[in-house]
Coordinates of C-alpha atoms in Angstrom, one line a residue:
X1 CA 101.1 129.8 77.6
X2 CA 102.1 127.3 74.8
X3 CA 105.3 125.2 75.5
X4 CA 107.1 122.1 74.5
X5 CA 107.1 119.3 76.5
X6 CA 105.5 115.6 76.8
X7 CA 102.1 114.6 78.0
X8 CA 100.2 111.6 78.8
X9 CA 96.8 110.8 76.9
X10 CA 94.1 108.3 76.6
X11 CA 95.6 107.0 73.2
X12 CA 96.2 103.3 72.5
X13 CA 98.8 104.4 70.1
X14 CA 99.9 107.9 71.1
X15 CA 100.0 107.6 75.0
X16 CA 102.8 109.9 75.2
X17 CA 103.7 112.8 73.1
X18 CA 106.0 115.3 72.5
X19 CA 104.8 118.5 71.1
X20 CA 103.4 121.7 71.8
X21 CA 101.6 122.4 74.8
X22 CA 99.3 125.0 76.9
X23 CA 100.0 125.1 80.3
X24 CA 97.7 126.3 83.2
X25 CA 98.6 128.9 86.2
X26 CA 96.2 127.1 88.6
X27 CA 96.0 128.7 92.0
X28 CA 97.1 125.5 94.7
X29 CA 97.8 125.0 98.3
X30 CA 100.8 122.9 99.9
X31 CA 98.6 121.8 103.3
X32 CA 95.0 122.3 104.5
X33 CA 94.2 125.9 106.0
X34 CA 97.6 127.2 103.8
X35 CA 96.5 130.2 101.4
X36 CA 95.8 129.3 97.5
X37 CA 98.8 130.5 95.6
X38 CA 99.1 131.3 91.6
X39 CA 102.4 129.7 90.6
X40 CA 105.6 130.8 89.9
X41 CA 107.4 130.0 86.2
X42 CA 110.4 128.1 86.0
X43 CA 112.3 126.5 83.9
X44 CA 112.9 122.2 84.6
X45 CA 116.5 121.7 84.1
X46 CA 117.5 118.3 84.8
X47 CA 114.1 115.9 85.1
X48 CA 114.5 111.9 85.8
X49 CA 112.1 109.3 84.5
X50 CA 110.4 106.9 87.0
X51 CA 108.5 103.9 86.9
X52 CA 105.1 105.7 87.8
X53 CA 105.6 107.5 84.5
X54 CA 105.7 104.2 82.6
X55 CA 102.7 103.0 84.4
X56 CA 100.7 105.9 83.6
X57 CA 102.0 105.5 79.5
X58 CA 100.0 101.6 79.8
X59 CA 97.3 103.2 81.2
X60 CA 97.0 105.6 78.6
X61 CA 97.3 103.1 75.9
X62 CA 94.6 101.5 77.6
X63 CA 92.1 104.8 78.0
X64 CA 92.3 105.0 82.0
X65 CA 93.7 108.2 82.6
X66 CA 91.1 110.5 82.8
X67 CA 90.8 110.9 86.4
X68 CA 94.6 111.7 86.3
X69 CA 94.1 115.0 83.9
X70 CA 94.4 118.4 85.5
X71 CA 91.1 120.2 85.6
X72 CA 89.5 121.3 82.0
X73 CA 92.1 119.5 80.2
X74 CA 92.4 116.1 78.5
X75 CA 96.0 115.3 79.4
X76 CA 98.8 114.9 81.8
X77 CA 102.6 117.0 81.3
X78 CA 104.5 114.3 82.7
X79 CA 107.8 114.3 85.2
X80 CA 108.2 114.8 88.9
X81 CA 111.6 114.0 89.7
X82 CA 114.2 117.0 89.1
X83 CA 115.4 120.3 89.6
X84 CA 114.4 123.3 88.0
X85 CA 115.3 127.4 87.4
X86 CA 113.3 129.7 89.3
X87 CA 113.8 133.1 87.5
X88 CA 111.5 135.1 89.6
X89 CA 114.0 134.4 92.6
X90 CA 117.3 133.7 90.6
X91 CA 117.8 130.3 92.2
X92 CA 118.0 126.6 91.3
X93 CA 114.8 124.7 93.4
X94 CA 113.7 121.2 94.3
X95 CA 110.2 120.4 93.5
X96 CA 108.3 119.3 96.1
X97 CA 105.7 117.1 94.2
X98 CA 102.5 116.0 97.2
X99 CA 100.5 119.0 98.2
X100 CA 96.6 119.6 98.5
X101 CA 93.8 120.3 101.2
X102 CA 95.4 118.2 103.7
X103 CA 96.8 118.0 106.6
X104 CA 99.3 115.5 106.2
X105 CA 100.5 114.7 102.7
X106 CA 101.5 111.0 104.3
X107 CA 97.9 110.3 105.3
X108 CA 95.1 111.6 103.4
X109 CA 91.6 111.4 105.5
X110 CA 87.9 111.0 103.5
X111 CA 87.4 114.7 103.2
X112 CA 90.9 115.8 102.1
X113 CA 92.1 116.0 98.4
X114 CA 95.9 116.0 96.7
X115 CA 97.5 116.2 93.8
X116 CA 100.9 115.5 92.7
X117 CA 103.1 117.4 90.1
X118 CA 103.4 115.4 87.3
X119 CA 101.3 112.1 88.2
X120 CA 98.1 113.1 89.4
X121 CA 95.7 116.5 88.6
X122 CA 98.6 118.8 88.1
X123 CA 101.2 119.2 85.6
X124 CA 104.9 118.0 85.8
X125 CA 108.3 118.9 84.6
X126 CA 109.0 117.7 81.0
X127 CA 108.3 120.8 79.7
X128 CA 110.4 124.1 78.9
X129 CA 108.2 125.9 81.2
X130 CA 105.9 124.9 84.1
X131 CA 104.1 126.4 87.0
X132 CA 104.9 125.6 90.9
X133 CA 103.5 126.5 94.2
X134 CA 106.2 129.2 95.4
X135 CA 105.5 127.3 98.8
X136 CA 106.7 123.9 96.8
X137 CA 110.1 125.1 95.9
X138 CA 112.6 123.8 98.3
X139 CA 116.3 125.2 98.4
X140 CA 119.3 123.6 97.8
X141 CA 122.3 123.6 99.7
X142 CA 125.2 125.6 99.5
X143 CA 128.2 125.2 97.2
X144 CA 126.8 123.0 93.7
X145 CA 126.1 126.6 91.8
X146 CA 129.7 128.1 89.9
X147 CA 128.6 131.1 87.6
X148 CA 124.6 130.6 87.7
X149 CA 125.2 127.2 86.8
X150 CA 124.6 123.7 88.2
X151 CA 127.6 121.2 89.0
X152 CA 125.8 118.0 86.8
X153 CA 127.1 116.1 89.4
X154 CA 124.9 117.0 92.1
X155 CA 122.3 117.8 89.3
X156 CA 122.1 114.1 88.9
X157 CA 121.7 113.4 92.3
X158 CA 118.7 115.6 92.7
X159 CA 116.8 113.2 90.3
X160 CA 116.3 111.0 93.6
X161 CA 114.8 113.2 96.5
X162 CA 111.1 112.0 95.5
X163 CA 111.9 107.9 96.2
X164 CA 114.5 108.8 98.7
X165 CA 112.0 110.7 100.7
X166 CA 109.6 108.2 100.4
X167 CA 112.0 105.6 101.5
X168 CA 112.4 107.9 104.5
X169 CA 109.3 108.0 105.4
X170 CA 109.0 104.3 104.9
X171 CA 111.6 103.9 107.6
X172 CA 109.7 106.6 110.4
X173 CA 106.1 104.2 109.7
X174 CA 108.2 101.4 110.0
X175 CA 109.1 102.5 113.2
X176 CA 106.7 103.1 114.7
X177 CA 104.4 100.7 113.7
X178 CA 107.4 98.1 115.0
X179 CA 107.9 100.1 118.0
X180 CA 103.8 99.8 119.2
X181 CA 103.4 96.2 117.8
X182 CA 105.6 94.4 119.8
X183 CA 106.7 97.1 122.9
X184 CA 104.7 94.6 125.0
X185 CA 106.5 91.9 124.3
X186 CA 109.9 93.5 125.0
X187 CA 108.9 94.9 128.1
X188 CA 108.4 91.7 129.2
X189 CA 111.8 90.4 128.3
X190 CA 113.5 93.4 129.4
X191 CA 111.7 94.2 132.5
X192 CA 112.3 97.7 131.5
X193 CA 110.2 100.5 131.1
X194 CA 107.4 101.3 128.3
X195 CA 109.6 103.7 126.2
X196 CA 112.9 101.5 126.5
X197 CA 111.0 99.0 125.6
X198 CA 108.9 101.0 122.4
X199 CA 112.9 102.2 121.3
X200 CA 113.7 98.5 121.6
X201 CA 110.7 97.4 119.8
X202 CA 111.3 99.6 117.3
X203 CA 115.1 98.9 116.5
X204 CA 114.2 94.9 117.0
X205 CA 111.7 95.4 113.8
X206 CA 114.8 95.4 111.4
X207 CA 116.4 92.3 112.7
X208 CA 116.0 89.9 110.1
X209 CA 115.1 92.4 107.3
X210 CA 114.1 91.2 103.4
X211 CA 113.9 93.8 101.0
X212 CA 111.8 91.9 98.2
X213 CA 113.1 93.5 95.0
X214 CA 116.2 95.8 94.0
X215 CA 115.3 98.8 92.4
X216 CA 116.5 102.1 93.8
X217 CA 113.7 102.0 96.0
X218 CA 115.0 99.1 97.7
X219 CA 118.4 99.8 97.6
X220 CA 117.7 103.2 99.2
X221 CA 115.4 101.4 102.3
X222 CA 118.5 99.2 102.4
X223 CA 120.9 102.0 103.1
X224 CA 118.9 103.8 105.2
X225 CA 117.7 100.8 107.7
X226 CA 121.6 99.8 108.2
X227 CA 122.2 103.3 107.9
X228 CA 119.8 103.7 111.2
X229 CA 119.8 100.4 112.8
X230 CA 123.6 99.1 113.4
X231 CA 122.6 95.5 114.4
X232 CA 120.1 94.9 111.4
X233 CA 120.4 92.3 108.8
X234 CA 119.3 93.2 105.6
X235 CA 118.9 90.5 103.0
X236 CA 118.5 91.8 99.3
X237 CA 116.6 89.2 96.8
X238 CA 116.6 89.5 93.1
X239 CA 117.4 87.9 90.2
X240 CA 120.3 90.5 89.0
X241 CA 123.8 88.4 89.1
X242 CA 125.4 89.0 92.2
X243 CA 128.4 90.9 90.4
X244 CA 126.3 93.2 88.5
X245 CA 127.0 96.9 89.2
X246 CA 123.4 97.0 91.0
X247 CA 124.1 94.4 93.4
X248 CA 128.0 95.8 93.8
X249 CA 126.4 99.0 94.7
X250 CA 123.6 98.6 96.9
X251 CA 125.6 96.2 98.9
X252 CA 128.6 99.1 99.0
X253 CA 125.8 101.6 100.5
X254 CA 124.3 99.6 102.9
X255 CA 127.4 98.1 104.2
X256 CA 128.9 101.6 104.8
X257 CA 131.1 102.5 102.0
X258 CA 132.2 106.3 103.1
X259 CA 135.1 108.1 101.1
X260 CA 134.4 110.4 104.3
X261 CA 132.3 113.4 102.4
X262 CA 129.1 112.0 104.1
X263 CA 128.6 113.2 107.2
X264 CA 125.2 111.0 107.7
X265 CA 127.4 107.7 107.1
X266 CA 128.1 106.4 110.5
X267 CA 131.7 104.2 110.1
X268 CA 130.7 100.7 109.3
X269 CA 130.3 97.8 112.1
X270 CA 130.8 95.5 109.5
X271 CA 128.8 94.0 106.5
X272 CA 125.0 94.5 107.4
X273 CA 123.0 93.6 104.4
X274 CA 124.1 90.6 101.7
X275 CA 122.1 89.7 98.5
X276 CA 120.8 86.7 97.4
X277 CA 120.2 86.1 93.6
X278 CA 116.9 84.1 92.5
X279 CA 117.8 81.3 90.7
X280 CA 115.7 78.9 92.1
X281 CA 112.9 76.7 90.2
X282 CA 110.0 77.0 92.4
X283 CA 108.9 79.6 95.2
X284 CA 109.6 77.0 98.7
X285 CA 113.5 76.4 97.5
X286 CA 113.6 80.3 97.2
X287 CA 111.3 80.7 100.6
X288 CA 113.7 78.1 102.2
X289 CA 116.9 79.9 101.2
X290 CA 115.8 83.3 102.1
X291 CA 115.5 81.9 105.8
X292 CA 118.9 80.0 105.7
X293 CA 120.4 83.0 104.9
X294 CA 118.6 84.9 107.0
X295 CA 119.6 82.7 110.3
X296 CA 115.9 82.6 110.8
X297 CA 112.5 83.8 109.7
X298 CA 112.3 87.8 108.8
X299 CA 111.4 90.2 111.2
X300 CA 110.3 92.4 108.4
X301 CA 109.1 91.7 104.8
X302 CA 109.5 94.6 102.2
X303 CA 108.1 93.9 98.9
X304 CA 109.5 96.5 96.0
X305 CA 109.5 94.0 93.6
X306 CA 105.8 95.0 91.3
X307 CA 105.6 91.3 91.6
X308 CA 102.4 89.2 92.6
X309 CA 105.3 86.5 94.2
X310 CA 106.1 89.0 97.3
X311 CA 103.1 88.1 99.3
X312 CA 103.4 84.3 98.4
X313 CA 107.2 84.0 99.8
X314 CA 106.2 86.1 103.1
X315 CA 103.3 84.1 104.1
X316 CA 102.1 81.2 101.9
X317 CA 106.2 79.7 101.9
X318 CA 106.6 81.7 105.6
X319 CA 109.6 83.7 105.3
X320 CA 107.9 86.3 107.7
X321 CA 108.0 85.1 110.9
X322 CA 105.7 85.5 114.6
X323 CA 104.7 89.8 115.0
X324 CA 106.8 90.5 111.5
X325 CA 105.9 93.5 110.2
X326 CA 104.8 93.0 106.3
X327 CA 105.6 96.3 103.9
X328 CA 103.7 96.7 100.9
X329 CA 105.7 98.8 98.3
X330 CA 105.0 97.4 95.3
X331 CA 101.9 98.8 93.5
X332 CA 100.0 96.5 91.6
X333 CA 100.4 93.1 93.0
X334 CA 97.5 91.7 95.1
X335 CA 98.3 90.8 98.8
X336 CA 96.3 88.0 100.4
X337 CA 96.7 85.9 103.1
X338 CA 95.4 82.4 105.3
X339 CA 93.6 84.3 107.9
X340 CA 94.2 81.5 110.3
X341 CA 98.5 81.5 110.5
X342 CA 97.8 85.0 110.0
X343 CA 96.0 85.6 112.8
X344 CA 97.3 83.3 115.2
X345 CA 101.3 84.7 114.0
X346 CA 100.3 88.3 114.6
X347 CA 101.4 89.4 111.5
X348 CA 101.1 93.6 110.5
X349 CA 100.2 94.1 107.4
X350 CA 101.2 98.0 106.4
X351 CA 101.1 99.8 102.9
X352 CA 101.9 103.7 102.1
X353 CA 103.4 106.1 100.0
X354 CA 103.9 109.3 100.3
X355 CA 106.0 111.8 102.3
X356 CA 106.1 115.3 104.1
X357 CA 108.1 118.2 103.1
X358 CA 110.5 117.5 106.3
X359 CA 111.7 114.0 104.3
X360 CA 112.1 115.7 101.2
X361 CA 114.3 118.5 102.9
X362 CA 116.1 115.5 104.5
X363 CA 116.4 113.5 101.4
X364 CA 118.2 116.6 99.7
X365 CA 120.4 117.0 102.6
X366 CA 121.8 113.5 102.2
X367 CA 121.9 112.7 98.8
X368 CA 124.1 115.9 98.1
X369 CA 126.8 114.3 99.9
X370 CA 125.6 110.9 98.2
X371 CA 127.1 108.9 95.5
X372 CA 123.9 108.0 93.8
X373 CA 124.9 110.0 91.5
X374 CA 127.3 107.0 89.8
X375 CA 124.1 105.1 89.4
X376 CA 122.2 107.7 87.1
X377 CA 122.8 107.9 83.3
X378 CA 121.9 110.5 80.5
X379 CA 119.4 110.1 77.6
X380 CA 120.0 113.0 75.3
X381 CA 117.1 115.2 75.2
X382 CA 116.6 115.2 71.3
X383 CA 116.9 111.6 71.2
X384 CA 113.6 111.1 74.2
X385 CA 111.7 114.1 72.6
X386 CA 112.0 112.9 68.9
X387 CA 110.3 109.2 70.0
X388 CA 109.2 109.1 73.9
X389 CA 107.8 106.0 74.0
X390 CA 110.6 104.3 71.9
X391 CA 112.7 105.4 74.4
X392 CA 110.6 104.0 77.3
X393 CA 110.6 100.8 76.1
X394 CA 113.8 100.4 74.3
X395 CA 115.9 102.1 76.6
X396 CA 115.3 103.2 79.7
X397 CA 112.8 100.1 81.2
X398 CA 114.3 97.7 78.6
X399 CA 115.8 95.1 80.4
X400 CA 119.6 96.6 79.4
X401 CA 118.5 100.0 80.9
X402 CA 120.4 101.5 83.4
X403 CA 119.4 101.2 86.7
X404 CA 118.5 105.1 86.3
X405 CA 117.9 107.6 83.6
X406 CA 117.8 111.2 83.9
X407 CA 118.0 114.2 80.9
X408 CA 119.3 117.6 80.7
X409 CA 116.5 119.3 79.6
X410 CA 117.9 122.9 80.2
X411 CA 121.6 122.3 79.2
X412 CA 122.7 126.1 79.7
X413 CA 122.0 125.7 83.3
X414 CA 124.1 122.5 84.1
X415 CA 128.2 122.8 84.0
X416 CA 128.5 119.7 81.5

């Protein structure tokens, strides 16, 4: 079937087009022993653009995106953040992007395989019509649908449920990884039992919490670790001014700012997580600061940044501190580290991303009664389709770009 939409391609001019398209009804699986399922046709409606799309645009300017194309074909239909219009089932869904021969989409073993709607091996959403796993197509709640049509609202909150189920499960490995790394230790200083101690452990983890970069990834693990952990401290660091609206923001969510539609906001204890704006000349006066602030070395280190300087402030300039737990977001950057401090301050070391179909069913659930939708902005869909990667570059990842960007791409479904 031909449609238009935009695709990625090994072009150091062209990376990313808009034009006509054929797409593919390729039989897939959500998990490992599931039946292979010929998709269902739907219609996107409301798509947002993320960072991993702009990556994969440079890579296609630079010929490396072969391994990303869906089987037999020579390019990538781009877009995995959005809702779309299942006909079929007269219903608005929620792609859910990760599936494959495996048996957990959070952690593929050597024999397993994936793909990911719109990043890796399978087709996305910018497009008028696309494919999906009926299996993939999660329901929204009740109450955002007036005459067949989407309140934009909400429609603009359902750009997030990809990085906020990430996020989520960000939080669960964080967990538990905090909860066996040092449930020894608070045995010990509890005298208590092995699982009070592992809850302990586990809570303790967030303590002295920096969150190494503020995009919406890291104001969403913000929120959600003072959302889950009442005595945290969570210290953002960037170089936005402190009065900028993504600084105001992120430090309203985390802090509990509840207009009371948000069941999952627990009434604030008080101000949990504060922001601390880069402004300093070298890496130790920013390493020093970050720890003043702090009261103390970080319990945990989360680097969202894309910045090679995360690894350098948590362990060269030691802002992470004895058993911290070290969080690898970012992708690109290379991590090393001094294997003798390392060693010798039992540092973990942890790096992930992915989620399960439970987080993104979560993630809906919560950002429905959200407010993330003030953060997200429109980009008319003639102005993206008639230059793409002009308005990748010059608009939304310029450095005046909003701090999200979504489009309409179906306006008869959305109540504008």
């Amino acid at each position: 079937m031909l449609v238009h939409g935009t695709y990625f391609q090994n072009d150091p001019q062209k990376p990313l087009v808009y034009g006509e398209v054929e797409i593919d009804n390729i039989k897939r699986q959500r998990l490992r022993g599931e039946e292979l399922k010929e998709g269902v046709l739907c219609e996107p409606v409301m798509v947002g653009f993320c960072g991993t799309d702009f990556s994969l645009m440079k890579m296609g300017s630079e010929g490396k995106l072969s391994a990303k194309f869906p089987p037999g074909r020579n390019r990538l239909i781009n877009g995995h953040e959005g809702i779309v219009w299942v006909p079929s089932e007269n219903r608005f869904a929620i792609v859910l992007i990760r599936g494959g021969d495996s048996i957990d989409p959070t952690r593929y073993a050597d024999d397993e395989t994936y793909f990911e709607y719109g990043c890796d091996r399978a087709d996305g959403l910018f497009a008028d019509k696309q494919y999906f796993n009926p299996d993939m197509l999660l329901h929204i709640p009740d109450g955002y649908v007036k005459d067949g049509r989407l309140d934009l609202e909400f429609a603009k909150k359902m750009v997030f449920p990809d990085p906020f189920a990430c996020m989520l499960f960000q939080l669960e490995r964080m967990e538990d990884l905090g909860s066996a790394h040092n449930f020894r230790i608070a045995m010990r200083k509890y005298a208590c039992d092995e699982q009070t101690a592992r809850d302990k452990a586990g809570d303790e983890i967030f303590d002295r919490t920096v969150i190494f970069g503020l995009g919406t990834t890291g104001m969403f693990i913000g929120d959600l670790i003072c959302r889950n952990h009442r005595n945290a401290k969570v210290l953002f660091v960037a170089r936005s001014s402190a009065d900028s609206q993504k600084v105001t923001f992120a430090l309203k969510q985390a802090n509990g700012a509840n207009d009371g539609n948000d069941p999952a906001r627990p009434d604030s204890q008080g101000p949990q997580a504060e922001y601390l704006q880069n402004i300093y000349d070298n890496e130790e006066e920013l390493a020093k600061a970050i720890i003043d602030k702090l009261g103390g070395r970080a319990t945990t280190f989360i680097g969202v940044s894309g910045s090679i300087v995360e690894h350098r402030i948590a362990f060269e300039h030691k802002v992470l501190g004895c058993n911290g737990l070290y969080n690898s977001f970012s992708l690109g950057p290379t991590v090393s580290f001094d294997t003798m401090p390392f060693g010798f301050e039992n540092h973990l070391i942890m790096g992930s991303i992915n989620f399960r179909q439970d987080h993104m069913e979560k993630a809906i659930e919560m950002l429905a009664v959200s407010r993330y939708n003030e953060i997200v902005e429109l980009i008319d869909k003639d102005e993206f389709t008639a230059d793409p990667i002009g308005a990748y570059n010059n608009k939304i990842y310029s450095k005046s770009a909003p701090m999200k960007t979504a489009v309409v791409w179906n306006p008869k479904y959305v109540q504008m």
